[in-house]
GROMACS .gro file of C-alpha atoms in nm:
model
  306
    1UNK     CA    1  -0.905  -2.969  -4.041
    2UNK     CA    2  -0.531  -2.962  -3.984
    3UNK     CA    3  -0.313  -3.270  -3.981
    4UNK     CA    4  -0.162  -3.320  -3.634
    5UNK     CA    5   0.175  -3.478  -3.572
    6UNK     CA    6   0.218  -3.835  -3.453
    7UNK     CA    7   0.447  -3.843  -3.148
    8UNK     CA    8   0.601  -4.186  -3.083
    9UNK     CA    9   0.763  -4.323  -2.765
   10UNK     CA   10   1.127  -4.435  -2.784
   11UNK     CA   11   1.398  -4.562  -2.551
   12UNK     CA   12   1.651  -4.741  -2.770
   13UNK     CA   13   1.807  -4.686  -3.114
   14UNK     CA   14   1.598  -4.980  -3.235
   15UNK     CA   15   1.272  -4.817  -3.125
   16UNK     CA   16   1.382  -4.488  -3.283
   17UNK     CA   17   1.442  -4.666  -3.615
   18UNK     CA   18   1.102  -4.833  -3.581
   19UNK     CA   19   0.930  -4.499  -3.518
   20UNK     CA   20   1.104  -4.331  -3.811
   21UNK     CA   21   1.020  -4.611  -4.052
   22UNK     CA   22   0.659  -4.610  -3.932
   23UNK     CA   23   0.615  -4.249  -4.042
   24UNK     CA   24   0.605  -4.061  -3.712
   25UNK     CA   25   0.655  -3.684  -3.711
   26UNK     CA   26   0.822  -3.666  -3.371
   27UNK     CA   27   0.959  -3.887  -3.094
   28UNK     CA   28   1.001  -3.844  -2.721
   29UNK     CA   29   1.289  -4.009  -2.540
   30UNK     CA   30   1.475  -3.981  -2.211
   31UNK     CA   31   1.840  -3.963  -2.124
   32UNK     CA   32   2.018  -4.172  -1.864
   33UNK     CA   33   1.851  -3.975  -1.582
   34UNK     CA   34   1.574  -3.728  -1.492
   35UNK     CA   35   1.296  -3.897  -1.692
   36UNK     CA   36   0.974  -4.065  -1.579
   37UNK     CA   37   1.086  -4.406  -1.707
   38UNK     CA   38   1.397  -4.480  -1.501
   39UNK     CA   39   1.372  -4.853  -1.582
   40UNK     CA   40   1.354  -4.812  -1.960
   41UNK     CA   41   1.664  -4.883  -2.170
   42UNK     CA   42   1.745  -4.515  -2.178
   43UNK     CA   43   2.037  -4.415  -2.402
   44UNK     CA   44   2.372  -4.271  -2.296
   45UNK     CA   45   2.444  -3.908  -2.382
   46UNK     CA   46   2.654  -4.008  -2.683
   47UNK     CA   47   2.382  -4.237  -2.814
   48UNK     CA   48   2.123  -3.967  -2.756
   49UNK     CA   49   2.334  -3.728  -2.961
   50UNK     CA   50   2.340  -3.974  -3.252
   51UNK     CA   51   1.963  -4.027  -3.224
   52UNK     CA   52   1.898  -3.651  -3.241
   53UNK     CA   53   2.123  -3.618  -3.549
   54UNK     CA   54   1.951  -3.911  -3.721
   55UNK     CA   55   1.606  -3.768  -3.654
   56UNK     CA   56   1.714  -3.425  -3.779
   57UNK     CA   57   1.817  -3.580  -4.111
   58UNK     CA   58   1.466  -3.726  -4.141
   59UNK     CA   59   1.293  -3.403  -4.038
   60UNK     CA   60   1.161  -3.562  -3.719
   61UNK     CA   61   1.140  -3.363  -3.393
   62UNK     CA   62   1.300  -3.500  -3.075
   63UNK     CA   63   1.149  -3.416  -2.737
   64UNK     CA   64   1.362  -3.499  -2.432
   65UNK     CA   65   1.179  -3.616  -2.120
   66UNK     CA   66   1.264  -3.432  -1.798
   67UNK     CA   67   0.929  -3.517  -1.646
   68UNK     CA   68   1.002  -3.590  -1.280
   69UNK     CA   69   1.031  -3.380  -0.964
   70UNK     CA   70   1.391  -3.293  -0.877
   71UNK     CA   71   1.569  -3.275  -0.544
   72UNK     CA   72   1.777  -2.976  -0.436
   73UNK     CA   73   2.111  -3.138  -0.514
   74UNK     CA   74   1.998  -3.231  -0.868
   75UNK     CA   75   1.906  -2.888  -1.002
   76UNK     CA   76   2.246  -2.804  -1.148
   77UNK     CA   77   2.282  -3.154  -1.296
   78UNK     CA   78   1.949  -3.113  -1.473
   79UNK     CA   79   2.052  -2.775  -1.612
   80UNK     CA   80   2.383  -2.922  -1.729
   81UNK     CA   81   2.190  -3.195  -1.911
   82UNK     CA   82   1.960  -2.935  -2.068
   83UNK     CA   83   2.263  -2.746  -2.198
   84UNK     CA   84   2.397  -3.068  -2.346
   85UNK     CA   85   2.080  -3.173  -2.532
   86UNK     CA   86   2.026  -2.813  -2.644
   87UNK     CA   87   2.371  -2.820  -2.803
   88UNK     CA   88   2.281  -3.155  -2.963
   89UNK     CA   89   1.985  -2.993  -3.137
   90UNK     CA   90   1.693  -3.138  -2.943
   91UNK     CA   91   1.364  -2.983  -3.056
   92UNK     CA   92   1.216  -2.949  -2.708
   93UNK     CA   93   1.187  -3.069  -2.349
   94UNK     CA   94   0.897  -3.228  -2.161
   95UNK     CA   95   0.900  -3.093  -1.805
   96UNK     CA   96   0.691  -3.159  -1.493
   97UNK     CA   97   0.859  -2.936  -1.234
   98UNK     CA   98   0.735  -2.573  -1.240
   99UNK     CA   99   1.057  -2.444  -1.087
  100UNK     CA  100   1.259  -2.613  -1.359
  101UNK     CA  101   1.038  -2.451  -1.625
  102UNK     CA  102   1.138  -2.112  -1.485
  103UNK     CA  103   1.508  -2.199  -1.468
  104UNK     CA  104   1.521  -2.340  -1.820
  105UNK     CA  105   1.351  -2.034  -1.967
  106UNK     CA  106   1.592  -1.811  -1.772
  107UNK     CA  107   1.910  -1.977  -1.897
  108UNK     CA  108   1.793  -2.128  -2.229
  109UNK     CA  109   1.511  -1.900  -2.348
  110UNK     CA  110   1.504  -2.036  -2.703
  111UNK     CA  111   1.443  -2.402  -2.622
  112UNK     CA  112   1.083  -2.522  -2.643
  113UNK     CA  113   0.917  -2.658  -2.330
  114UNK     CA  114   0.619  -2.892  -2.318
  115UNK     CA  115   0.427  -2.898  -1.990
  116UNK     CA  116   0.413  -3.269  -1.904
  117UNK     CA  117   0.089  -3.458  -1.852
  118UNK     CA  118   0.232  -3.509  -1.501
  119UNK     CA  119   0.117  -3.150  -1.436
  120UNK     CA  120  -0.241  -3.274  -1.483
  121UNK     CA  121  -0.355  -2.971  -1.683
  122UNK     CA  122  -0.735  -2.969  -1.706
  123UNK     CA  123  -0.837  -2.616  -1.804
  124UNK     CA  124  -0.760  -2.306  -2.008
  125UNK     CA  125  -0.654  -2.107  -1.704
  126UNK     CA  126  -0.367  -2.349  -1.640
  127UNK     CA  127  -0.271  -2.333  -2.007
  128UNK     CA  128  -0.265  -1.951  -1.994
  129UNK     CA  129  -0.042  -1.958  -1.686
  130UNK     CA  130   0.201  -2.212  -1.832
  131UNK     CA  131   0.213  -2.024  -2.162
  132UNK     CA  132   0.303  -1.708  -1.973
  133UNK     CA  133   0.579  -1.901  -1.798
  134UNK     CA  134   0.724  -1.997  -2.135
  135UNK     CA  135   0.570  -2.332  -2.227
  136UNK     CA  136   0.498  -2.360  -2.599
  137UNK     CA  137   0.310  -2.689  -2.570
  138UNK     CA  138   0.078  -2.842  -2.311
  139UNK     CA  139   0.028  -3.218  -2.272
  140UNK     CA  140  -0.328  -3.249  -2.148
  141UNK     CA  141  -0.432  -3.470  -1.860
  142UNK     CA  142  -0.572  -3.800  -1.983
  143UNK     CA  143  -0.895  -3.752  -1.787
  144UNK     CA  144  -1.042  -3.491  -2.022
  145UNK     CA  145  -1.337  -3.555  -2.252
  146UNK     CA  146  -1.419  -3.458  -2.609
  147UNK     CA  147  -1.600  -3.132  -2.528
  148UNK     CA  148  -1.336  -3.021  -2.277
  149UNK     CA  149  -1.052  -3.084  -2.523
  150UNK     CA  150  -1.240  -2.904  -2.800
  151UNK     CA  151  -1.311  -2.603  -2.578
  152UNK     CA  152  -0.948  -2.582  -2.468
  153UNK     CA  153  -0.822  -2.602  -2.826
  154UNK     CA  154  -1.057  -2.323  -2.930
  155UNK     CA  155  -0.899  -2.088  -2.671
  156UNK     CA  156  -0.535  -2.194  -2.680
  157UNK     CA  157  -0.400  -1.931  -2.918
  158UNK     CA  158  -0.055  -2.023  -3.049
  159UNK     CA  159   0.011  -2.273  -2.769
  160UNK     CA  160   0.026  -2.628  -2.902
  161UNK     CA  161  -0.195  -2.893  -2.743
  162UNK     CA  162  -0.082  -3.254  -2.716
  163UNK     CA  163  -0.309  -3.542  -2.623
  164UNK     CA  164  -0.271  -3.918  -2.574
  165UNK     CA  165  -0.437  -4.136  -2.836
  166UNK     CA  166  -0.303  -4.480  -2.744
  167UNK     CA  167  -0.145  -4.675  -2.461
  168UNK     CA  168  -0.168  -4.744  -2.091
  169UNK     CA  169  -0.391  -4.544  -1.859
  170UNK     CA  170  -0.306  -4.472  -1.497
  171UNK     CA  171  -0.560  -4.564  -1.230
  172UNK     CA  172  -0.492  -4.224  -1.073
  173UNK     CA  173  -0.440  -3.872  -1.206
  174UNK     CA  174  -0.098  -3.865  -1.372
  175UNK     CA  175   0.159  -3.717  -1.135
  176UNK     CA  176  -0.070  -3.751  -0.835
  177UNK     CA  177  -0.036  -4.122  -0.754
  178UNK     CA  178   0.164  -4.212  -0.442
  179UNK     CA  179   0.066  -4.580  -0.427
  180UNK     CA  180   0.405  -4.708  -0.542
  181UNK     CA  181   0.581  -4.472  -0.298
  182UNK     CA  182   0.373  -4.589  -0.004
  183UNK     CA  183   0.391  -4.961  -0.079
  184UNK     CA  184   0.745  -4.995  -0.209
  185UNK     CA  185   0.924  -4.660  -0.167
  186UNK     CA  186   0.945  -4.626  -0.546
  187UNK     CA  187   0.795  -4.296  -0.655
  188UNK     CA  188   0.624  -4.243  -0.988
  189UNK     CA  189   0.720  -3.877  -0.959
  190UNK     CA  190   1.082  -3.989  -0.956
  191UNK     CA  191   1.041  -4.218  -1.256
  192UNK     CA  192   1.040  -4.540  -1.053
  193UNK     CA  193   0.676  -4.648  -1.035
  194UNK     CA  194   0.649  -5.021  -0.959
  195UNK     CA  195   0.294  -5.026  -1.104
  196UNK     CA  196   0.124  -5.186  -0.803
  197UNK     CA  197  -0.210  -5.106  -0.967
  198UNK     CA  198  -0.132  -5.378  -1.222
  199UNK     CA  199  -0.121  -5.651  -0.954
  200UNK     CA  200  -0.404  -5.878  -0.840
  201UNK     CA  201  -0.607  -5.781  -0.533
  202UNK     CA  202  -0.900  -5.914  -0.336
  203UNK     CA  203  -1.191  -5.706  -0.211
  204UNK     CA  204  -1.287  -5.821   0.140
  205UNK     CA  205  -1.584  -5.754   0.361
  206UNK     CA  206  -1.622  -5.916   0.705
  207UNK     CA  207  -1.335  -6.150   0.618
  208UNK     CA  208  -1.520  -6.266   0.309
  209UNK     CA  209  -1.379  -6.223  -0.042
  210UNK     CA  210  -1.628  -6.036  -0.259
  211UNK     CA  211  -1.411  -6.007  -0.566
  212UNK     CA  212  -1.060  -6.093  -0.680
  213UNK     CA  213  -0.849  -6.010  -0.981
  214UNK     CA  214  -0.690  -5.706  -1.142
  215UNK     CA  215  -0.927  -5.469  -0.966
  216UNK     CA  216  -0.719  -5.151  -1.012
  217UNK     CA  217  -0.576  -5.215  -1.357
  218UNK     CA  218  -0.739  -5.001  -1.629
  219UNK     CA  219  -0.781  -5.102  -1.989
  220UNK     CA  220  -0.547  -4.943  -2.245
  221UNK     CA  221  -0.671  -4.644  -2.439
  222UNK     CA  222  -0.714  -4.684  -2.815
  223UNK     CA  223  -0.868  -4.418  -3.037
  224UNK     CA  224  -0.822  -4.580  -3.377
  225UNK     CA  225  -1.199  -4.623  -3.409
  226UNK     CA  226  -1.280  -4.264  -3.309
  227UNK     CA  227  -0.987  -4.089  -3.476
  228UNK     CA  228  -1.221  -3.867  -3.677
  229UNK     CA  229  -1.364  -3.726  -3.353
  230UNK     CA  230  -1.017  -3.686  -3.199
  231UNK     CA  231  -0.895  -3.489  -3.501
  232UNK     CA  232  -1.204  -3.269  -3.485
  233UNK     CA  233  -1.105  -3.145  -3.136
  234UNK     CA  234  -0.816  -2.949  -3.288
  235UNK     CA  235  -0.524  -3.105  -3.099
  236UNK     CA  236  -0.182  -3.039  -3.251
  237UNK     CA  237  -0.004  -3.359  -3.149
  238UNK     CA  238  -0.125  -3.717  -3.105
  239UNK     CA  239   0.084  -3.895  -2.843
  240UNK     CA  240   0.139  -4.269  -2.817
  241UNK     CA  241   0.228  -4.401  -2.471
  242UNK     CA  242   0.489  -4.675  -2.434
  243UNK     CA  243   0.853  -4.590  -2.365
  244UNK     CA  244   0.881  -4.922  -2.180
  245UNK     CA  245   0.746  -5.112  -2.480
  246UNK     CA  246   0.932  -5.294  -2.757
  247UNK     CA  247   1.041  -5.159  -3.095
  248UNK     CA  248   0.777  -5.387  -3.251
  249UNK     CA  249   0.506  -5.215  -3.047
  250UNK     CA  250   0.632  -4.872  -3.152
  251UNK     CA  251   0.649  -4.971  -3.519
  252UNK     CA  252   0.304  -5.133  -3.526
  253UNK     CA  253   0.113  -4.866  -3.336
  254UNK     CA  254   0.279  -4.568  -3.506
  255UNK     CA  255   0.236  -4.723  -3.850
  256UNK     CA  256  -0.131  -4.800  -3.786
  257UNK     CA  257  -0.217  -4.450  -3.670
  258UNK     CA  258  -0.012  -4.300  -3.954
  259UNK     CA  259  -0.218  -4.494  -4.207
  260UNK     CA  260  -0.546  -4.423  -4.029
  261UNK     CA  261  -0.484  -4.048  -4.033
  262UNK     CA  262  -0.366  -4.049  -4.393
  263UNK     CA  263  -0.665  -4.259  -4.498
  264UNK     CA  264  -0.908  -4.026  -4.322
  265UNK     CA  265  -0.749  -3.718  -4.476
  266UNK     CA  266  -0.771  -3.878  -4.819
  267UNK     CA  267  -1.128  -4.004  -4.783
  268UNK     CA  268  -1.332  -4.068  -4.465
  269UNK     CA  269  -1.491  -4.366  -4.640
  270UNK     CA  270  -1.146  -4.520  -4.691
  271UNK     CA  271  -1.084  -4.477  -4.318
  272UNK     CA  272  -1.404  -4.663  -4.236
  273UNK     CA  273  -1.329  -4.929  -4.494
  274UNK     CA  274  -0.985  -5.003  -4.345
  275UNK     CA  275  -1.108  -5.011  -3.984
  276UNK     CA  276  -1.080  -5.393  -3.952
  277UNK     CA  277  -0.712  -5.368  -4.046
  278UNK     CA  278  -0.643  -5.095  -3.788
  279UNK     CA  279  -0.812  -5.299  -3.518
  280UNK     CA  280  -0.626  -5.616  -3.612
  281UNK     CA  281  -0.289  -5.440  -3.604
  282UNK     CA  282  -0.354  -5.267  -3.272
  283UNK     CA  283  -0.482  -5.584  -3.107
  284UNK     CA  284  -0.150  -5.755  -3.182
  285UNK     CA  285   0.034  -5.515  -2.951
  286UNK     CA  286  -0.127  -5.558  -2.612
  287UNK     CA  287  -0.265  -5.819  -2.377
  288UNK     CA  288  -0.516  -5.578  -2.223
  289UNK     CA  289  -0.858  -5.480  -2.348
  290UNK     CA  290  -0.911  -5.140  -2.504
  291UNK     CA  291  -1.121  -4.843  -2.406
  292UNK     CA  292  -1.183  -4.495  -2.546
  293UNK     CA  293  -1.081  -4.364  -2.205
  294UNK     CA  294  -1.256  -4.051  -2.080
  295UNK     CA  295  -1.325  -3.919  -2.429
  296UNK     CA  296  -1.698  -3.985  -2.406
  297UNK     CA  297  -1.759  -3.930  -2.039
  298UNK     CA  298  -1.700  -4.014  -1.676
  299UNK     CA  299  -1.517  -4.325  -1.551
  300UNK     CA  300  -1.847  -4.505  -1.491
  301UNK     CA  301  -1.933  -4.446  -1.857
  302UNK     CA  302  -1.611  -4.582  -2.011
  303UNK     CA  303  -1.680  -4.765  -2.334
  304UNK     CA  304  -1.473  -5.074  -2.407
  305UNK     CA  305  -1.383  -5.111  -2.775
  306UNK     CA  306  -1.360  -5.489  -2.764
   0.00000   0.00000   0.00000
């Protein structure tokens, strides 16, 4: 069983330092524009350059997020930004827009492209198509289960597969939710989701309230307790969600998964023995409950961890 990379979310120099010190193998971070987290503390181009140089010295890959849909008058600006981060030495790009994938491969054929989870890739046929277009890595949709991920990894060839192991889940398919756009004219596909699914709602019938609360807000995914099964699927990269989170979150979560993977590789019994510590650390980083997501089945079969 191979040892997959840990891919940590970053937005500031502080969170980058936290990720590096926690033992991550790679980070993903956006620039001042064109990323799916427009309201994160995204770095300036100069700061991004310094971050890429620092990570290179530590042997850590830097993926740049370009995971939104672009308007006609933005295409050249995006390509100019790609040229800039390519010259900085960025390891790869995370892209949602299919047209931009084609343009990047046309003008910068040597840069690596990851197909964003915003593409909602669910099957091997989509992976084959994106590989043919020039993507070297596919970020799977978060709605896939253990068997589906395992089957995809068995057919993927040299294409790398990346999957989420921790963090927030969307109530809708990633890249397909228009709720924020409809309610507040802030599009998730433009990096400006207002997260209306995280608000309180009331379910009414005949003017009577049947239920109130956070009815659309999912639990956070955590796979610390099933990491052995996640590793067995054959994924190449384990992705932590949270570019809007603090440096403390990044440090704690990345460090915990780093130790859990290392413990399991050393001795599965050591991994089981240290499980209370993993759970304690992870629980310090969120106010939501945890779930194993879709790993074991359909939405109506989600298993809460605690």
